[in-house]
Coordinates of C-alpha atoms and ligand atoms in Angstrom, one line a residue:
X1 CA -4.1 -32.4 -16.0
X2 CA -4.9 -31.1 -12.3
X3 CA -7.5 -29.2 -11.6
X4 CA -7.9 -26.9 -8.7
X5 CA -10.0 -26.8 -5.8
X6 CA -12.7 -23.6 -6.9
X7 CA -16.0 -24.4 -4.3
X8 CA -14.8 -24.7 -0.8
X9 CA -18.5 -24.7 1.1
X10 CA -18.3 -24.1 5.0
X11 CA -21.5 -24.6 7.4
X12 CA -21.9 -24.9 10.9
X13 CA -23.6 -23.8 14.0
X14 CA -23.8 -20.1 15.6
X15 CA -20.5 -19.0 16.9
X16 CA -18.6 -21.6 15.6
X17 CA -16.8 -18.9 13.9
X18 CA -17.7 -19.7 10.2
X19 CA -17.6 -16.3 8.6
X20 CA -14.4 -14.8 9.9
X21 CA -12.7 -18.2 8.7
X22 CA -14.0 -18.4 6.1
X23 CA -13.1 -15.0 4.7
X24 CA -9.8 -15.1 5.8
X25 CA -9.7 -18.8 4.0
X26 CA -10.9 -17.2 0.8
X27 CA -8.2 -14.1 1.5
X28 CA -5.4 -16.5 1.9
X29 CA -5.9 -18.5 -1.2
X30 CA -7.4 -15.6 -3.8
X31 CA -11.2 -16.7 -3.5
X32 CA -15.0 -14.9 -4.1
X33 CA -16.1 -15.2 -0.6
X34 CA -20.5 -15.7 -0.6
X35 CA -21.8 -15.1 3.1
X36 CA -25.1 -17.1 2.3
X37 CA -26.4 -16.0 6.1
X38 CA -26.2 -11.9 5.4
X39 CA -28.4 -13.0 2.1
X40 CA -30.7 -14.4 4.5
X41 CA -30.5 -11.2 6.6
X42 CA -30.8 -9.1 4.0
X43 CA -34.2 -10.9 3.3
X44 CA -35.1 -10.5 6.8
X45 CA -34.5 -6.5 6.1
X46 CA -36.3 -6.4 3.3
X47 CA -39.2 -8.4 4.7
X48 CA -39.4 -5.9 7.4
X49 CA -39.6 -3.1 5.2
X50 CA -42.1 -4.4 2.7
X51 CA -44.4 -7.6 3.8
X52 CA -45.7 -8.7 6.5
X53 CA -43.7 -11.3 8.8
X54 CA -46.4 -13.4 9.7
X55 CA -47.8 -13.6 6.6
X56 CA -45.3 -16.1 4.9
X57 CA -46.9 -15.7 1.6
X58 CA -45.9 -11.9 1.3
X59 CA -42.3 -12.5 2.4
X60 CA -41.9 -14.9 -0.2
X61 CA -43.2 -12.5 -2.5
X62 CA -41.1 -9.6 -1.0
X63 CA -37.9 -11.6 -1.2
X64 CA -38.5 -12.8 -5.0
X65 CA -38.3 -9.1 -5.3
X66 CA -35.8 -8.4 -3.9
X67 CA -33.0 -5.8 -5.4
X68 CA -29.8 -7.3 -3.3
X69 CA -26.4 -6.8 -4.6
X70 CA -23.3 -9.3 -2.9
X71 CA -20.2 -8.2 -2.4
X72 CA -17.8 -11.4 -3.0
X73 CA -14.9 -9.4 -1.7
X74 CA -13.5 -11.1 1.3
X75 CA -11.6 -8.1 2.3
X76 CA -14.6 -5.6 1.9
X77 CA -18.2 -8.3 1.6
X78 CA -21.0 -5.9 1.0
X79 CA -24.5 -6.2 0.9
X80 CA -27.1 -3.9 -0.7
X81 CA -30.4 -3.3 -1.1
X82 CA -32.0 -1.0 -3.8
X83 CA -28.1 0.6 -3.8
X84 CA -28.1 1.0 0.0
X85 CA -25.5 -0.2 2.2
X86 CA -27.4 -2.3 4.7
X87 CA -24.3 -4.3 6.3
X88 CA -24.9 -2.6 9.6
X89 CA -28.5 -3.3 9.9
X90 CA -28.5 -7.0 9.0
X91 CA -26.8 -7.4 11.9
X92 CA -28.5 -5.5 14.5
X93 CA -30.6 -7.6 17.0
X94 CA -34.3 -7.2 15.6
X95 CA -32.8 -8.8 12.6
X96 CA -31.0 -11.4 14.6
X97 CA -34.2 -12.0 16.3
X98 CA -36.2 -12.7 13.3
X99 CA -34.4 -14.2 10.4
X100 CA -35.1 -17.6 11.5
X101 CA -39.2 -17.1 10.5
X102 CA -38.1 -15.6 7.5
X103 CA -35.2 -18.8 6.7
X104 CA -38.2 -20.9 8.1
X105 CA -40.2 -20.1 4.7
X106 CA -38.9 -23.0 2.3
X107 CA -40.1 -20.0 -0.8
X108 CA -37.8 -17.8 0.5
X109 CA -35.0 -20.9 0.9
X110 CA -35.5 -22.0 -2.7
X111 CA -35.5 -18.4 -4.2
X112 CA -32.5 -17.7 -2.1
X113 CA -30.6 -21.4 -3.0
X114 CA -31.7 -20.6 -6.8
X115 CA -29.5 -17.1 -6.6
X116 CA -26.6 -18.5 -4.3
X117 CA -26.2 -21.3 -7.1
X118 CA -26.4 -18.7 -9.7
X119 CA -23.8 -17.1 -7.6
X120 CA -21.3 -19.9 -7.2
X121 CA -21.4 -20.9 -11.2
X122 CA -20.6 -16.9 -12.1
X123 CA -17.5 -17.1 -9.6
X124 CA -16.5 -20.4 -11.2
X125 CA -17.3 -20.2 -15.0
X126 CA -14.0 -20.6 -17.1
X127 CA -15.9 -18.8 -19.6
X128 CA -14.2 -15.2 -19.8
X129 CA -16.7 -13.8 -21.6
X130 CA -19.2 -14.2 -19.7
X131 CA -17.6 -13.7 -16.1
X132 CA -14.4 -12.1 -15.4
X133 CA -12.7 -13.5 -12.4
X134 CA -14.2 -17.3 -12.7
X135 CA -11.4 -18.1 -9.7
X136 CA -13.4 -19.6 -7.3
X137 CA -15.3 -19.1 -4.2
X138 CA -15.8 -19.9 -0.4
X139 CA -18.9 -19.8 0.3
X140 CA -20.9 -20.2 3.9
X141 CA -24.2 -21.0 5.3
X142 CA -26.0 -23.8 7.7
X143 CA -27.1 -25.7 4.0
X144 CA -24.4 -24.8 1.9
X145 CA -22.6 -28.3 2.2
X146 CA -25.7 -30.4 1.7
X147 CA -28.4 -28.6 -0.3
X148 CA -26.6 -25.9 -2.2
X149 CA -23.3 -27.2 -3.4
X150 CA -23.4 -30.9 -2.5
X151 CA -20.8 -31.0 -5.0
X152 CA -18.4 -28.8 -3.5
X153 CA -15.0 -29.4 -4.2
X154 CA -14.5 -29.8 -0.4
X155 CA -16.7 -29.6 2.3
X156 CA -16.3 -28.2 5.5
X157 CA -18.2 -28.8 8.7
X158 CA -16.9 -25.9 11.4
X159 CA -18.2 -27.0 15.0
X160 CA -17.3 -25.7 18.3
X161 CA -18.6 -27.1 21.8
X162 CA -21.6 -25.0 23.4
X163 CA -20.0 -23.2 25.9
X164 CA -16.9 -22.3 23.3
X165 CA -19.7 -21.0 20.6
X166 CA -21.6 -18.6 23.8
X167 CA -18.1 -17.3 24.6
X168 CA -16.9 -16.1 21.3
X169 CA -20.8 -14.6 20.4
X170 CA -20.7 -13.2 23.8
X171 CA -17.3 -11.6 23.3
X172 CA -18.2 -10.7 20.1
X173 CA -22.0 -9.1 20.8
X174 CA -21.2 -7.7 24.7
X175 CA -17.4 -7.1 24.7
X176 CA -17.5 -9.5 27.6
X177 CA -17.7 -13.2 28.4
X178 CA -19.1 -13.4 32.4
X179 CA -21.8 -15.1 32.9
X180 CA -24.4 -12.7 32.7
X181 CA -23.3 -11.7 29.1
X182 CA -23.1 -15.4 28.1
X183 CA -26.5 -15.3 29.7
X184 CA -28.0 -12.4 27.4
X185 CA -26.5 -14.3 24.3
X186 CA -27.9 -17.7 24.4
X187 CA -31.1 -16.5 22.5
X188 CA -29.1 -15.5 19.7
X189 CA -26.8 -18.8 19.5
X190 CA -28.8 -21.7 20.9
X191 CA -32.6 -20.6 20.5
X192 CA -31.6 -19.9 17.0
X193 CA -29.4 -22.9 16.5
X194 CA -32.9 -24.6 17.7
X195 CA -35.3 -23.0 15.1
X196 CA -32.9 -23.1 12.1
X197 CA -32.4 -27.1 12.7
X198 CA -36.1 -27.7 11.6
X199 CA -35.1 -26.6 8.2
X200 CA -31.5 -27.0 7.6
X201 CA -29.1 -29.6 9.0
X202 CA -25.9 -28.2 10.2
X203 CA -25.0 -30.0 13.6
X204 CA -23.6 -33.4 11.9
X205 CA -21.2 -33.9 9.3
X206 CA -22.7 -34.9 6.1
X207 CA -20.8 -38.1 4.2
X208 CA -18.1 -36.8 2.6
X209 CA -18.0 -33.6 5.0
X210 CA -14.9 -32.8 7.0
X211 CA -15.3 -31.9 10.5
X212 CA -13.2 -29.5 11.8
X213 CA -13.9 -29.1 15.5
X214 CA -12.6 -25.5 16.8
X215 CA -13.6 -25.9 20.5
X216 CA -9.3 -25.4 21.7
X217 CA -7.9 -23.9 18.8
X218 CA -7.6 -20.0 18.6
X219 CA -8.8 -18.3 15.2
X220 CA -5.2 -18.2 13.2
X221 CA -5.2 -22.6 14.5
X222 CA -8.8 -22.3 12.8
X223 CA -7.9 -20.9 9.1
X224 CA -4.9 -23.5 9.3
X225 CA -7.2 -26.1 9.9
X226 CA -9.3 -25.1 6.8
X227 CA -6.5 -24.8 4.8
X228 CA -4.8 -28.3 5.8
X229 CA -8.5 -30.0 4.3
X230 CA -8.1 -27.5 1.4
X231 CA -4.7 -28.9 1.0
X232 CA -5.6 -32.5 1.5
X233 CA -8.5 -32.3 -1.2
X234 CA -5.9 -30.3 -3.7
X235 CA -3.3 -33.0 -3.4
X236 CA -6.1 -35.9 -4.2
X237 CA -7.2 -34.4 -7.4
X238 CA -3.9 -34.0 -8.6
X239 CA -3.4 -37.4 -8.4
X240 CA -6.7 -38.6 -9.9
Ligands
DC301 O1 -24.8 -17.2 9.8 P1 -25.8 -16.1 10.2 O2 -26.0 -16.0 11.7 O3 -25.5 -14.7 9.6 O4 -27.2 -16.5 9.5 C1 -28.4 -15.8 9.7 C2 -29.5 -16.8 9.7 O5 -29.8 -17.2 8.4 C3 -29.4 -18.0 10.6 O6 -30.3 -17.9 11.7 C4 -29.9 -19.2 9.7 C5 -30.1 -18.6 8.4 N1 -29.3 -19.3 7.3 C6 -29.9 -20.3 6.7 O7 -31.0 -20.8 7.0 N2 -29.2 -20.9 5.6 C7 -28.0 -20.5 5.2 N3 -27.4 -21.0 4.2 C8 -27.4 -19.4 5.9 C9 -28.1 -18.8 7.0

């Protein structure tokens, strides 16, 4: 009997367009979508709110703490904390700015792979009483391909050249792409980029990871792309 493709895990640098693919991937084909970054903003939030940043120790404490709710709705992905909408201020700069020291702490990145796993096996249980929907998921995040679902069903590594990465985040952030926007967002893509790399590996393709470079394809060409590996890994397991 064929079985279907449920884990589809996406990583890849800043800007390389990741999360909008990846939700309209999970749209297109009826999947959970898990945006493993805002989990690590929402963190950051929290961190801000109740520890101290430079004190590792306390984040990690703060974050096992946490009260975060996911929304796996690719359509509408929330995120709250305490039953507070906080998908506006996970993304506002002084959050930008800081989540890398709190992804840095490798407590916080095993408390937060331990609940992403937790996440992925609810959305793909075949066991109805315990989880309703058991469809599948798409989920996304620099380590989701290596560290938290190696196992995947397929793996996708979304890359973009440098300059294409600064002009969609600069588009995206300032509503403009000249050079002096492109300017004001290279802390945000490359500085990050930089400081996430010491813990997670996201530039290179993994064995066994697809590479889908998006450098000269426009967003629609992008999901296609996805899809065509989603398709290609389908049509192998229903031959095996
Ligand atoms: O994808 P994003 O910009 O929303 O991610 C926010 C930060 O979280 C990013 O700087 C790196 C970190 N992150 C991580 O370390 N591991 C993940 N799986 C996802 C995000």
């Amino acid at each position: 009997m064929s079985r279907t493709v449920t884990v589809i895990a996406i990583d890849g640098p800043s800007g390389s367009g990741k999360s909008s693919v990846s939700k309209a991937v999970a749209a297109r084909l009826g999947l959970a979508y898990l945006d493993t970054g805002a989990m690590y903003r929402a963190a950051t939030v929290w961190s801000m709110e109740t520890a101290d940043l430079d004190d590792p120790a306390s984040v990690a404490t703060a974050v096992r703490a946490m009260p975060l709710v996911m929304g796996l709705d690719p359509e509408a992905p929330g995120v709250e904390l305490d039953g507070r909408d906080v998908a506006v201020p996970i993304r506002s700069t002084e959050v930008t700015t800081n989540v890398s020291k709190v992804a840095s702490n490798l407590e916080v990145r095993a408390e937060l792979k331990r609940l992403q796993r937790e996440i992925i096996d609810q959305e793909t249980s075949t066991v109805r009483a315990v989880q309703a929907r058991g469809r599948g998921i798409v989920a996304e995040g620099r380590d989701i391909t290596t560290v938290v679902a190696p196992d995947a069903d397929v793996r996708v590594l979304l890359t973009a050249s440098e300059e294409a990465r600064l002009r969609r985040r600069s588009l995206e952030v300032h509503g403009a792409a000249d050079a002096g926007a492109v300017e004001a967002t290279k802390d945000q893509v490359l500085r990050r980029d930089r400081d996430d790399a010491k813990v997670t590996q996201f530039q290179v393709a993994a064995d066994g990871v697809v590479t889908v470079d998006s450098s000269d394809l426009d967003f629609e060409q992008t999901v296609d792309a996805v899809l065509a590996v989603v398709a290609q890994a389908q049509a192998a397991t229903s031959r095996a």
